[in-house]
mmCIF file with all atom_site columns, C-alpha atoms in Angstrom:
data_model
loop_
_atom_site.group_PDB
_atom_site.id
_atom_site.type_symbol
_atom_site.label_atom_id
_atom_site.label_alt_id
_atom_site.label_comp_id
_atom_site.label_asym_id
_atom_site.label_entity_id
_atom_site.label_seq_id
_atom_site.pdbx_PDB_ins_code
_atom_site.Cartn_x
_atom_site.Cartn_y
_atom_site.Cartn_z
_atom_site.occupancy
_atom_site.B_iso_or_equiv
_atom_site.pdbx_formal_charge
_atom_site.auth_seq_id
_atom_site.auth_comp_id
_atom_site.auth_asym_id
_atom_site.auth_atom_id
_atom_site.pdbx_PDB_model_num
ATOM 1   C CA . UNK S 1 1   ? -56.208 193.620 7.420  1.00 49.00 ? 1   UNK S CA 1
ATOM 2   C CA . UNK S 1 2   ? -56.184 192.892 11.308 1.00 57.00 ? 2   UNK S CA 1
ATOM 3   C CA . UNK S 1 3   ? -52.841 191.499 11.090 1.00 64.00 ? 3   UNK S CA 1
ATOM 4   C CA . UNK S 1 4   ? -51.387 194.123 9.327  1.00 67.00 ? 4   UNK S CA 1
ATOM 5   C CA . UNK S 1 5   ? -52.915 196.738 11.720 1.00 74.00 ? 5   UNK S CA 1
ATOM 6   C CA . UNK S 1 6   ? -51.211 194.842 14.461 1.00 68.00 ? 6   UNK S CA 1
ATOM 7   C CA . UNK S 1 7   ? -47.962 195.043 12.938 1.00 63.00 ? 7   UNK S CA 1
ATOM 8   C CA . UNK S 1 8   ? -48.096 198.460 12.090 1.00 73.00 ? 8   UNK S CA 1
ATOM 9   C CA . UNK S 1 9   ? -48.926 199.094 15.878 1.00 74.00 ? 9   UNK S CA 1
ATOM 10  C CA . UNK S 1 10  ? -46.151 196.856 16.838 1.00 67.00 ? 10  UNK S CA 1
ATOM 11  C CA . UNK S 1 11  ? -43.817 198.787 14.697 1.00 70.00 ? 11  UNK S CA 1
ATOM 12  C CA . UNK S 1 12  ? -44.568 202.228 15.812 1.00 73.00 ? 12  UNK S CA 1
ATOM 13  C CA . UNK S 1 13  ? -44.391 201.090 19.478 1.00 74.00 ? 13  UNK S CA 1
ATOM 14  C CA . UNK S 1 14  ? -40.879 199.816 18.721 1.00 69.00 ? 14  UNK S CA 1
ATOM 15  C CA . UNK S 1 15  ? -40.532 203.289 16.844 1.00 75.00 ? 15  UNK S CA 1
ATOM 16  C CA . UNK S 1 16  ? -41.371 205.282 19.638 1.00 73.00 ? 16  UNK S CA 1
ATOM 17  C CA . UNK S 1 17  ? -39.227 203.184 22.079 1.00 72.00 ? 17  UNK S CA 1
ATOM 18  C CA . UNK S 1 18  ? -36.113 203.602 20.262 1.00 73.00 ? 18  UNK S CA 1
ATOM 19  C CA . UNK S 1 19  ? -36.561 207.489 19.748 1.00 76.00 ? 19  UNK S CA 1
ATOM 20  C CA . UNK S 1 20  ? -37.720 207.584 23.436 1.00 75.00 ? 20  UNK S CA 1
ATOM 21  C CA . UNK S 1 21  ? -34.540 206.284 24.258 1.00 74.00 ? 21  UNK S CA 1
ATOM 22  C CA . UNK S 1 22  ? -32.371 207.932 21.948 1.00 79.00 ? 22  UNK S CA 1
ATOM 23  C CA . UNK S 1 23  ? -33.589 211.443 23.075 1.00 81.00 ? 23  UNK S CA 1
ATOM 24  C CA . UNK S 1 24  ? -32.779 210.396 26.891 1.00 78.00 ? 24  UNK S CA 1
ATOM 25  C CA . UNK S 1 25  ? -29.668 208.706 26.100 1.00 80.00 ? 25  UNK S CA 1
ATOM 26  C CA . UNK S 1 26  ? -28.555 211.992 24.105 1.00 85.00 ? 26  UNK S CA 1
ATOM 27  C CA . UNK S 1 27  ? -29.809 214.145 27.052 1.00 82.00 ? 27  UNK S CA 1
ATOM 28  C CA . UNK S 1 28  ? -27.693 212.395 29.531 1.00 81.00 ? 28  UNK S CA 1
ATOM 29  C CA . UNK S 1 29  ? -24.936 212.271 26.965 1.00 83.00 ? 29  UNK S CA 1
ATOM 30  C CA . UNK S 1 30  ? -25.018 216.398 26.918 1.00 84.00 ? 30  UNK S CA 1
ATOM 31  C CA . UNK S 1 31  ? -25.340 216.768 30.959 1.00 86.00 ? 31  UNK S CA 1
ATOM 32  C CA . UNK S 1 32  ? -22.579 214.112 31.628 1.00 86.00 ? 32  UNK S CA 1
ATOM 33  C CA . UNK S 1 33  ? -20.094 216.314 29.336 1.00 86.00 ? 33  UNK S CA 1
ATOM 34  C CA . UNK S 1 34  ? -21.064 219.268 31.138 1.00 86.00 ? 34  UNK S CA 1
ATOM 35  C CA . UNK S 1 35  ? -20.735 217.831 34.861 1.00 89.00 ? 35  UNK S CA 1
ATOM 36  C CA . UNK S 1 36  ? -17.461 216.319 33.335 1.00 88.00 ? 36  UNK S CA 1
ATOM 37  C CA . UNK S 1 37  ? -15.650 219.429 34.374 1.00 87.00 ? 37  UNK S CA 1
ATOM 38  C CA . UNK S 1 38  ? -17.078 219.407 37.761 1.00 90.00 ? 38  UNK S CA 1
ATOM 39  C CA . UNK S 1 39  ? -13.311 217.921 39.018 1.00 88.00 ? 39  UNK S CA 1
ATOM 40  C CA . UNK S 1 40  ? -11.412 220.951 37.272 1.00 88.00 ? 40  UNK S CA 1
ATOM 41  C CA . UNK S 1 41  ? -13.571 223.223 39.643 1.00 88.00 ? 41  UNK S CA 1
ATOM 42  C CA . UNK S 1 42  ? -13.040 221.223 42.699 1.00 89.00 ? 42  UNK S CA 1
ATOM 43  C CA . UNK S 1 43  ? -9.478  221.587 41.968 1.00 89.00 ? 43  UNK S CA 1
ATOM 44  C CA . UNK S 1 44  ? -9.523  225.238 41.855 1.00 85.00 ? 44  UNK S CA 1
ATOM 45  C CA . UNK S 1 45  ? -11.749 225.378 45.157 1.00 89.00 ? 45  UNK S CA 1
ATOM 46  C CA . UNK S 1 46  ? -9.115  223.037 46.994 1.00 89.00 ? 46  UNK S CA 1
ATOM 47  C CA . UNK S 1 47  ? -6.000  225.814 46.085 1.00 88.00 ? 47  UNK S CA 1
ATOM 48  C CA . UNK S 1 48  ? -8.274  228.526 47.742 1.00 86.00 ? 48  UNK S CA 1
ATOM 49  C CA . UNK S 1 49  ? -9.152  226.188 50.668 1.00 88.00 ? 49  UNK S CA 1
ATOM 50  C CA . UNK S 1 50  ? -5.691  225.392 51.053 1.00 89.00 ? 50  UNK S CA 1
ATOM 51  C CA . UNK S 1 51  ? -4.465  228.964 50.938 1.00 88.00 ? 51  UNK S CA 1
ATOM 52  C CA . UNK S 1 52  ? -7.470  230.013 53.447 1.00 87.00 ? 52  UNK S CA 1
ATOM 53  C CA . UNK S 1 53  ? -6.498  227.431 55.704 1.00 86.00 ? 53  UNK S CA 1
ATOM 54  C CA . UNK S 1 54  ? -2.866  228.516 55.960 1.00 88.00 ? 54  UNK S CA 1
ATOM 55  C CA . UNK S 1 55  ? -3.635  232.257 56.357 1.00 86.00 ? 55  UNK S CA 1
ATOM 56  C CA . UNK S 1 56  ? -6.211  231.165 59.161 1.00 84.00 ? 56  UNK S CA 1
ATOM 57  C CA . UNK S 1 57  ? -3.537  229.168 60.931 1.00 85.00 ? 57  UNK S CA 1
ATOM 58  C CA . UNK S 1 58  ? -0.797  232.160 60.724 1.00 83.00 ? 58  UNK S CA 1
ATOM 59  C CA . UNK S 1 59  ? -3.131  234.801 61.813 1.00 81.00 ? 59  UNK S CA 1
ATOM 60  C CA . UNK S 1 60  ? -4.078  232.936 64.921 1.00 81.00 ? 60  UNK S CA 1
ATOM 61  C CA . UNK S 1 61  ? -0.466  231.775 65.555 1.00 81.00 ? 61  UNK S CA 1
ATOM 62  C CA . UNK S 1 62  ? 1.018   235.200 65.003 1.00 80.00 ? 62  UNK S CA 1
ATOM 63  C CA . UNK S 1 63  ? -2.247  237.073 66.948 1.00 75.00 ? 63  UNK S CA 1
ATOM 64  C CA . UNK S 1 64  ? 0.153   238.702 69.505 1.00 76.00 ? 64  UNK S CA 1
ATOM 65  C CA . UNK S 1 65  ? 2.554   239.772 66.879 1.00 77.00 ? 65  UNK S CA 1
ATOM 66  C CA . UNK S 1 66  ? -0.271  241.303 64.518 1.00 75.00 ? 66  UNK S CA 1
ATOM 67  C CA . UNK S 1 67  ? -1.942  243.026 67.264 1.00 74.00 ? 67  UNK S CA 1
ATOM 68  C CA . UNK S 1 68  ? -1.771  246.116 67.660 1.00 72.00 ? 68  UNK S CA 1
ATOM 69  C CA . UNK S 1 69  ? 1.128   247.032 65.482 1.00 73.00 ? 69  UNK S CA 1
ATOM 70  C CA . UNK S 1 70  ? -0.978  246.106 62.302 1.00 77.00 ? 70  UNK S CA 1
ATOM 71  C CA . UNK S 1 71  ? -4.746  245.291 62.890 1.00 79.00 ? 71  UNK S CA 1
ATOM 72  C CA . UNK S 1 72  ? -7.083  245.618 65.611 1.00 84.00 ? 72  UNK S CA 1
ATOM 73  C CA . UNK S 1 73  ? -8.569  242.541 67.667 1.00 85.00 ? 73  UNK S CA 1
ATOM 74  C CA . UNK S 1 74  ? -11.902 243.382 66.045 1.00 88.00 ? 74  UNK S CA 1
ATOM 75  C CA . UNK S 1 75  ? -10.122 243.547 62.609 1.00 87.00 ? 75  UNK S CA 1
ATOM 76  C CA . UNK S 1 76  ? -8.739  240.035 63.429 1.00 86.00 ? 76  UNK S CA 1
ATOM 77  C CA . UNK S 1 77  ? -12.037 238.940 64.130 1.00 89.00 ? 77  UNK S CA 1
ATOM 78  C CA . UNK S 1 78  ? -13.589 240.259 61.141 1.00 91.00 ? 78  UNK S CA 1
ATOM 79  C CA . UNK S 1 79  ? -10.676 238.809 58.986 1.00 90.00 ? 79  UNK S CA 1
ATOM 80  C CA . UNK S 1 80  ? -11.210 235.522 60.499 1.00 90.00 ? 80  UNK S CA 1
ATOM 81  C CA . UNK S 1 81  ? -15.061 235.515 60.040 1.00 93.00 ? 81  UNK S CA 1
ATOM 82  C CA . UNK S 1 82  ? -14.379 236.043 56.289 1.00 93.00 ? 82  UNK S CA 1
ATOM 83  C CA . UNK S 1 83  ? -11.671 233.358 55.863 1.00 91.00 ? 83  UNK S CA 1
ATOM 84  C CA . UNK S 1 84  ? -13.826 230.722 57.554 1.00 92.00 ? 84  UNK S CA 1
ATOM 85  C CA . UNK S 1 85  ? -16.878 231.924 55.413 1.00 94.00 ? 85  UNK S CA 1
ATOM 86  C CA . UNK S 1 86  ? -14.870 230.957 52.239 1.00 93.00 ? 86  UNK S CA 1
ATOM 87  C CA . UNK S 1 87  ? -13.828 227.704 53.653 1.00 93.00 ? 87  UNK S CA 1
ATOM 88  C CA . UNK S 1 88  ? -17.330 226.903 54.268 1.00 95.00 ? 88  UNK S CA 1
ATOM 89  C CA . UNK S 1 89  ? -18.414 227.584 50.792 1.00 95.00 ? 89  UNK S CA 1
ATOM 90  C CA . UNK S 1 90  ? -15.513 225.661 49.785 1.00 93.00 ? 90  UNK S CA 1
ATOM 91  C CA . UNK S 1 91  ? -16.640 222.758 51.525 1.00 94.00 ? 91  UNK S CA 1
ATOM 92  C CA . UNK S 1 92  ? -20.216 223.248 50.431 1.00 95.00 ? 92  UNK S CA 1
ATOM 93  C CA . UNK S 1 93  ? -18.929 223.223 46.945 1.00 95.00 ? 93  UNK S CA 1
ATOM 94  C CA . UNK S 1 94  ? -16.847 219.896 47.638 1.00 94.00 ? 94  UNK S CA 1
ATOM 95  C CA . UNK S 1 95  ? -19.927 218.373 48.793 1.00 94.00 ? 95  UNK S CA 1
ATOM 96  C CA . UNK S 1 96  ? -21.847 219.042 45.538 1.00 94.00 ? 96  UNK S CA 1
ATOM 97  C CA . UNK S 1 97  ? -18.511 218.146 43.630 1.00 94.00 ? 97  UNK S CA 1
ATOM 98  C CA . UNK S 1 98  ? -18.488 214.796 45.182 1.00 93.00 ? 98  UNK S CA 1
ATOM 99  C CA . UNK S 1 99  ? -22.016 214.245 44.166 1.00 92.00 ? 99  UNK S CA 1
ATOM 100 C CA . UNK S 1 100 ? -21.221 215.206 40.521 1.00 93.00 ? 100 UNK S CA 1
ATOM 101 C CA . UNK S 1 101 ? -18.149 212.799 40.709 1.00 92.00 ? 101 UNK S CA 1
ATOM 102 C CA . UNK S 1 102 ? -20.526 209.899 42.005 1.00 91.00 ? 102 UNK S CA 1
ATOM 103 C CA . UNK S 1 103 ? -22.807 210.215 39.543 1.00 89.00 ? 103 UNK S CA 1
ATOM 104 C CA . UNK S 1 104 ? -20.523 210.081 36.525 1.00 90.00 ? 104 UNK S CA 1
ATOM 105 C CA . UNK S 1 105 ? -18.785 207.058 37.849 1.00 91.00 ? 105 UNK S CA 1
ATOM 106 C CA . UNK S 1 106 ? -21.905 205.084 38.780 1.00 89.00 ? 106 UNK S CA 1
ATOM 107 C CA . UNK S 1 107 ? -23.562 205.968 35.350 1.00 87.00 ? 107 UNK S CA 1
ATOM 108 C CA . UNK S 1 108 ? -20.424 204.856 33.355 1.00 88.00 ? 108 UNK S CA 1
ATOM 109 C CA . UNK S 1 109 ? -20.139 201.775 35.655 1.00 89.00 ? 109 UNK S CA 1
ATOM 110 C CA . UNK S 1 110 ? -23.849 201.039 34.998 1.00 87.00 ? 110 UNK S CA 1
ATOM 111 C CA . UNK S 1 111 ? -23.684 201.757 31.430 1.00 85.00 ? 111 UNK S CA 1
ATOM 112 C CA . UNK S 1 112 ? -21.024 199.237 30.818 1.00 87.00 ? 112 UNK S CA 1
ATOM 113 C CA . UNK S 1 113 ? -22.239 196.485 32.810 1.00 90.00 ? 113 UNK S CA 1
ATOM 114 C CA . UNK S 1 114 ? -25.815 196.775 31.603 1.00 85.00 ? 114 UNK S CA 1
ATOM 115 C CA . UNK S 1 115 ? -24.562 196.799 28.094 1.00 86.00 ? 115 UNK S CA 1
ATOM 116 C CA . UNK S 1 116 ? -22.573 193.440 28.413 1.00 88.00 ? 116 UNK S CA 1
ATOM 117 C CA . UNK S 1 117 ? -25.371 191.910 30.050 1.00 85.00 ? 117 UNK S CA 1
ATOM 118 C CA . UNK S 1 118 ? -28.115 192.746 27.533 1.00 82.00 ? 118 UNK S CA 1
ATOM 119 C CA . UNK S 1 119 ? -25.781 191.756 24.553 1.00 83.00 ? 119 UNK S CA 1
ATOM 120 C CA . UNK S 1 120 ? -25.449 188.402 26.375 1.00 85.00 ? 120 UNK S CA 1
ATOM 121 C CA . UNK S 1 121 ? -29.306 188.674 26.838 1.00 80.00 ? 121 UNK S CA 1
ATOM 122 C CA . UNK S 1 122 ? -29.922 189.005 23.518 1.00 78.00 ? 122 UNK S CA 1
ATOM 123 C CA . UNK S 1 123 ? -27.240 186.708 22.188 1.00 82.00 ? 123 UNK S CA 1
ATOM 124 C CA . UNK S 1 124 ? -29.138 183.983 24.040 1.00 82.00 ? 124 UNK S CA 1
ATOM 125 C CA . UNK S 1 125 ? -32.575 185.403 23.550 1.00 76.00 ? 125 UNK S CA 1
ATOM 126 C CA . UNK S 1 126 ? -32.210 184.599 19.618 1.00 79.00 ? 126 UNK S CA 1
ATOM 127 C CA . UNK S 1 127 ? -31.032 181.162 20.173 1.00 82.00 ? 127 UNK S CA 1
ATOM 128 C CA . UNK S 1 128 ? -34.016 180.546 22.405 1.00 79.00 ? 128 UNK S CA 1
ATOM 129 C CA . UNK S 1 129 ? -36.333 182.215 19.955 1.00 77.00 ? 129 UNK S CA 1
ATOM 130 C CA . UNK S 1 130 ? -35.348 179.966 17.031 1.00 80.00 ? 130 UNK S CA 1
ATOM 131 C CA . UNK S 1 131 ? -35.656 176.902 18.993 1.00 82.00 ? 131 UNK S CA 1
ATOM 132 C CA . UNK S 1 132 ? -39.228 178.234 19.845 1.00 77.00 ? 132 UNK S CA 1
ATOM 133 C CA . UNK S 1 133 ? -40.291 178.904 16.239 1.00 79.00 ? 133 UNK S CA 1
ATOM 134 C CA . UNK S 1 134 ? -38.523 175.950 15.198 1.00 78.00 ? 134 UNK S CA 1
ATOM 135 C CA . UNK S 1 135 ? -40.627 173.470 17.740 1.00 78.00 ? 135 UNK S CA 1
ATOM 136 C CA . UNK S 1 136 ? -43.566 175.859 18.113 1.00 79.00 ? 136 UNK S CA 1
ATOM 137 C CA . UNK S 1 137 ? -43.389 176.262 21.465 1.00 77.00 ? 137 UNK S CA 1
ATOM 138 C CA . UNK S 1 138 ? -45.520 178.396 23.627 1.00 78.00 ? 138 UNK S CA 1
ATOM 139 C CA . UNK S 1 139 ? -42.736 180.172 25.987 1.00 77.00 ? 139 UNK S CA 1
ATOM 140 C CA . UNK S 1 140 ? -42.218 184.016 26.340 1.00 77.00 ? 140 UNK S CA 1
ATOM 141 C CA . UNK S 1 141 ? -38.886 185.698 27.131 1.00 75.00 ? 141 UNK S CA 1
ATOM 142 C CA . UNK S 1 142 ? -39.050 188.527 29.292 1.00 76.00 ? 142 UNK S CA 1
ATOM 143 C CA . UNK S 1 143 ? -36.413 190.644 30.847 1.00 77.00 ? 143 UNK S CA 1
ATOM 144 C CA . UNK S 1 144 ? -38.008 193.135 33.242 1.00 79.00 ? 144 UNK S CA 1
ATOM 145 C CA . UNK S 1 145 ? -35.350 195.857 33.893 1.00 80.00 ? 145 UNK S CA 1
ATOM 146 C CA . UNK S 1 146 ? -38.087 197.316 36.540 1.00 81.00 ? 146 UNK S CA 1
ATOM 147 C CA . UNK S 1 147 ? -38.385 194.312 38.483 1.00 83.00 ? 147 UNK S CA 1
ATOM 148 C CA . UNK S 1 148 ? -34.422 194.179 38.756 1.00 84.00 ? 148 UNK S CA 1
ATOM 149 C CA . UNK S 1 149 ? -34.668 197.933 40.187 1.00 83.00 ? 149 UNK S CA 1
ATOM 150 C CA . UNK S 1 150 ? -37.232 196.869 42.710 1.00 85.00 ? 150 UNK S CA 1
ATOM 151 C CA . UNK S 1 151 ? -35.011 193.688 43.995 1.00 87.00 ? 151 UNK S CA 1
ATOM 152 C CA . UNK S 1 152 ? -32.175 196.159 44.156 1.00 87.00 ? 152 UNK S CA 1
ATOM 153 C CA . UNK S 1 153 ? -33.986 198.649 46.079 1.00 85.00 ? 153 UNK S CA 1
ATOM 154 C CA . UNK S 1 154 ? -34.784 195.954 48.476 1.00 88.00 ? 154 UNK S CA 1
ATOM 155 C CA . UNK S 1 155 ? -31.540 195.173 49.069 1.00 88.00 ? 155 UNK S CA 1
ATOM 156 C CA . UNK S 1 156 ? -30.459 198.386 50.557 1.00 84.00 ? 156 UNK S CA 1
ATOM 157 C CA . UNK S 1 157 ? -30.274 198.876 54.181 1.00 87.00 ? 157 UNK S CA 1
ATOM 158 C CA . UNK S 1 158 ? -33.622 199.646 56.085 1.00 83.00 ? 158 UNK S CA 1
ATOM 159 C CA . UNK S 1 159 ? -32.395 203.413 56.870 1.00 81.00 ? 159 UNK S CA 1
ATOM 160 C CA . UNK S 1 160 ? -32.033 204.227 53.312 1.00 84.00 ? 160 UNK S CA 1
ATOM 161 C CA . UNK S 1 161 ? -34.442 201.955 51.462 1.00 86.00 ? 161 UNK S CA 1
ATOM 162 C CA . UNK S 1 162 ? -37.377 204.680 52.227 1.00 88.00 ? 162 UNK S CA 1
ATOM 163 C CA . UNK S 1 163 ? -35.019 207.292 50.212 1.00 87.00 ? 163 UNK S CA 1
ATOM 164 C CA . UNK S 1 164 ? -33.969 204.743 47.697 1.00 85.00 ? 164 UNK S CA 1
ATOM 165 C CA . UNK S 1 165 ? -37.428 204.037 46.783 1.00 87.00 ? 165 UNK S CA 1
ATOM 166 C CA . UNK S 1 166 ? -38.590 207.540 46.725 1.00 89.00 ? 166 UNK S CA 1
ATOM 167 C CA . UNK S 1 167 ? -35.796 208.348 44.015 1.00 88.00 ? 167 UNK S CA 1
ATOM 168 C CA . UNK S 1 168 ? -36.631 205.572 42.360 1.00 85.00 ? 168 UNK S CA 1
ATOM 169 C CA . UNK S 1 169 ? -40.014 206.416 41.946 1.00 87.00 ? 169 UNK S CA 1
ATOM 170 C CA . UNK S 1 170 ? -39.125 209.859 40.729 1.00 89.00 ? 170 UNK S CA 1
ATOM 171 C CA . UNK S 1 171 ? -36.561 208.446 37.925 1.00 85.00 ? 171 UNK S CA 1
ATOM 172 C CA . UNK S 1 172 ? -39.195 206.210 36.844 1.00 80.00 ? 172 UNK S CA 1
ATOM 173 C CA . UNK S 1 173 ? -41.990 208.651 36.759 1.00 85.00 ? 173 UNK S CA 1
ATOM 174 C CA . UNK S 1 174 ? -39.780 211.061 35.212 1.00 87.00 ? 174 UNK S CA 1
ATOM 175 C CA . UNK S 1 175 ? -37.031 209.953 32.874 1.00 82.00 ? 175 UNK S CA 1
ATOM 176 C CA . UNK S 1 176 ? -35.399 213.519 32.902 1.00 87.00 ? 176 UNK S CA 1
ATOM 177 C CA . UNK S 1 177 ? -35.039 213.810 36.456 1.00 90.00 ? 177 UNK S CA 1
ATOM 178 C CA . UNK S 1 178 ? -31.375 211.905 37.351 1.00 88.00 ? 178 UNK S CA 1
ATOM 179 C CA . UNK S 1 179 ? -30.298 214.874 34.241 1.00 89.00 ? 179 UNK S CA 1
ATOM 180 C CA . UNK S 1 180 ? -31.973 217.700 36.077 1.00 92.00 ? 180 UNK S CA 1
ATOM 181 C CA . UNK S 1 181 ? -31.013 216.953 39.716 1.00 92.00 ? 181 UNK S CA 1
ATOM 182 C CA . UNK S 1 182 ? -27.216 216.425 38.408 1.00 92.00 ? 182 UNK S CA 1
ATOM 183 C CA . UNK S 1 183 ? -27.285 219.591 36.310 1.00 93.00 ? 183 UNK S CA 1
ATOM 184 C CA . UNK S 1 184 ? -28.541 221.369 39.143 1.00 94.00 ? 184 UNK S CA 1
ATOM 185 C CA . UNK S 1 185 ? -25.846 220.055 41.590 1.00 94.00 ? 185 UNK S CA 1
ATOM 186 C CA . UNK S 1 186 ? -23.053 221.266 38.898 1.00 95.00 ? 186 UNK S CA 1
ATOM 187 C CA . UNK S 1 187 ? -24.261 225.052 38.723 1.00 95.00 ? 187 UNK S CA 1
ATOM 188 C CA . UNK S 1 188 ? -24.987 225.253 42.333 1.00 95.00 ? 188 UNK S CA 1
ATOM 189 C CA . UNK S 1 189 ? -21.436 223.959 42.692 1.00 95.00 ? 189 UNK S CA 1
ATOM 190 C CA . UNK S 1 190 ? -20.190 226.817 40.618 1.00 95.00 ? 190 UNK S CA 1
ATOM 191 C CA . UNK S 1 191 ? -22.628 229.135 42.644 1.00 96.00 ? 191 UNK S CA 1
ATOM 192 C CA . UNK S 1 192 ? -20.558 228.108 45.761 1.00 96.00 ? 192 UNK S CA 1
ATOM 193 C CA . UNK S 1 193 ? -17.312 228.283 43.960 1.00 94.00 ? 193 UNK S CA 1
ATOM 194 C CA . UNK S 1 194 ? -17.988 231.802 43.336 1.00 95.00 ? 194 UNK S CA 1
ATOM 195 C CA . UNK S 1 195 ? -18.906 232.836 46.926 1.00 95.00 ? 195 UNK S CA 1
ATOM 196 C CA . UNK S 1 196 ? -15.679 231.060 48.108 1.00 94.00 ? 196 UNK S CA 1
ATOM 197 C CA . UNK S 1 197 ? -13.887 233.640 45.672 1.00 93.00 ? 197 UNK S CA 1
ATOM 198 C CA . UNK S 1 198 ? -15.852 236.378 46.638 1.00 95.00 ? 198 UNK S CA 1
ATOM 199 C CA . UNK S 1 199 ? -15.181 235.963 50.442 1.00 94.00 ? 199 UNK S CA 1
ATOM 200 C CA . UNK S 1 200 ? -11.236 235.424 49.641 1.00 92.00 ? 200 UNK S CA 1
ATOM 201 C CA . UNK S 1 201 ? -11.309 238.629 47.627 1.00 93.00 ? 201 UNK S CA 1
ATOM 202 C CA . UNK S 1 202 ? -13.062 240.560 50.397 1.00 93.00 ? 202 UNK S CA 1
ATOM 203 C CA . UNK S 1 203 ? -10.616 239.066 53.065 1.00 91.00 ? 203 UNK S CA 1
ATOM 204 C CA . UNK S 1 204 ? -7.562  240.416 50.689 1.00 90.00 ? 204 UNK S CA 1
ATOM 205 C CA . UNK S 1 205 ? -9.228  243.683 50.385 1.00 91.00 ? 205 UNK S CA 1
ATOM 206 C CA . UNK S 1 206 ? -10.091 244.140 53.822 1.00 88.00 ? 206 UNK S CA 1
ATOM 207 C CA . UNK S 1 207 ? -6.791  243.214 55.173 1.00 85.00 ? 207 UNK S CA 1
ATOM 208 C CA . UNK S 1 208 ? -5.073  245.591 52.840 1.00 84.00 ? 208 UNK S CA 1
ATOM 209 C CA . UNK S 1 209 ? -7.260  248.484 53.838 1.00 84.00 ? 209 UNK S CA 1
ATOM 210 C CA . UNK S 1 210 ? -6.747  247.779 57.475 1.00 77.00 ? 210 UNK S CA 1
ATOM 211 C CA . UNK S 1 211 ? -2.956  248.463 57.173 1.00 68.00 ? 211 UNK S CA 1
#
């Protein structure tokens, strides 16, 4: 009866691990699918950044021709402040776009590499376990991914090791931490793009009404 209970407990633990991993993998799949559009948002922002930069250059280069015939100096200053605000919003958006892009690339590369490594390990593990059973050897086979993560963190330069350890602890204590962090970055990216567009439209509106 004790053996039966142990078997049931082992199967239940296995089931819980499989279900837990499936849920987390599904959540990451949804997050990565949403965040994959980050690069398209960044392209839209790049166009606005390019136009804003070009207009700022033209305003400064033709300052003597625009004042006082078309605009007062104070109005030019306001126009430039609005344009610079739009550019700063675009740069903030780009930093978040970079975060999302790095996340997607690192996640994909890690998943592909780990799949190859684990497949190789499991293949060798099956052969070793067969030999252990055939010869009744008292040998355990363990692959602790947490030890690998700890070694990876220790390889980091001292000036970022503290941050890496802090982030690793958060991920280990909350499997959804990376997904939440990446999703927040993506939505903040959208927010900065919206502000960038609003400042740019405000520039056009102010320029038209000041003529």
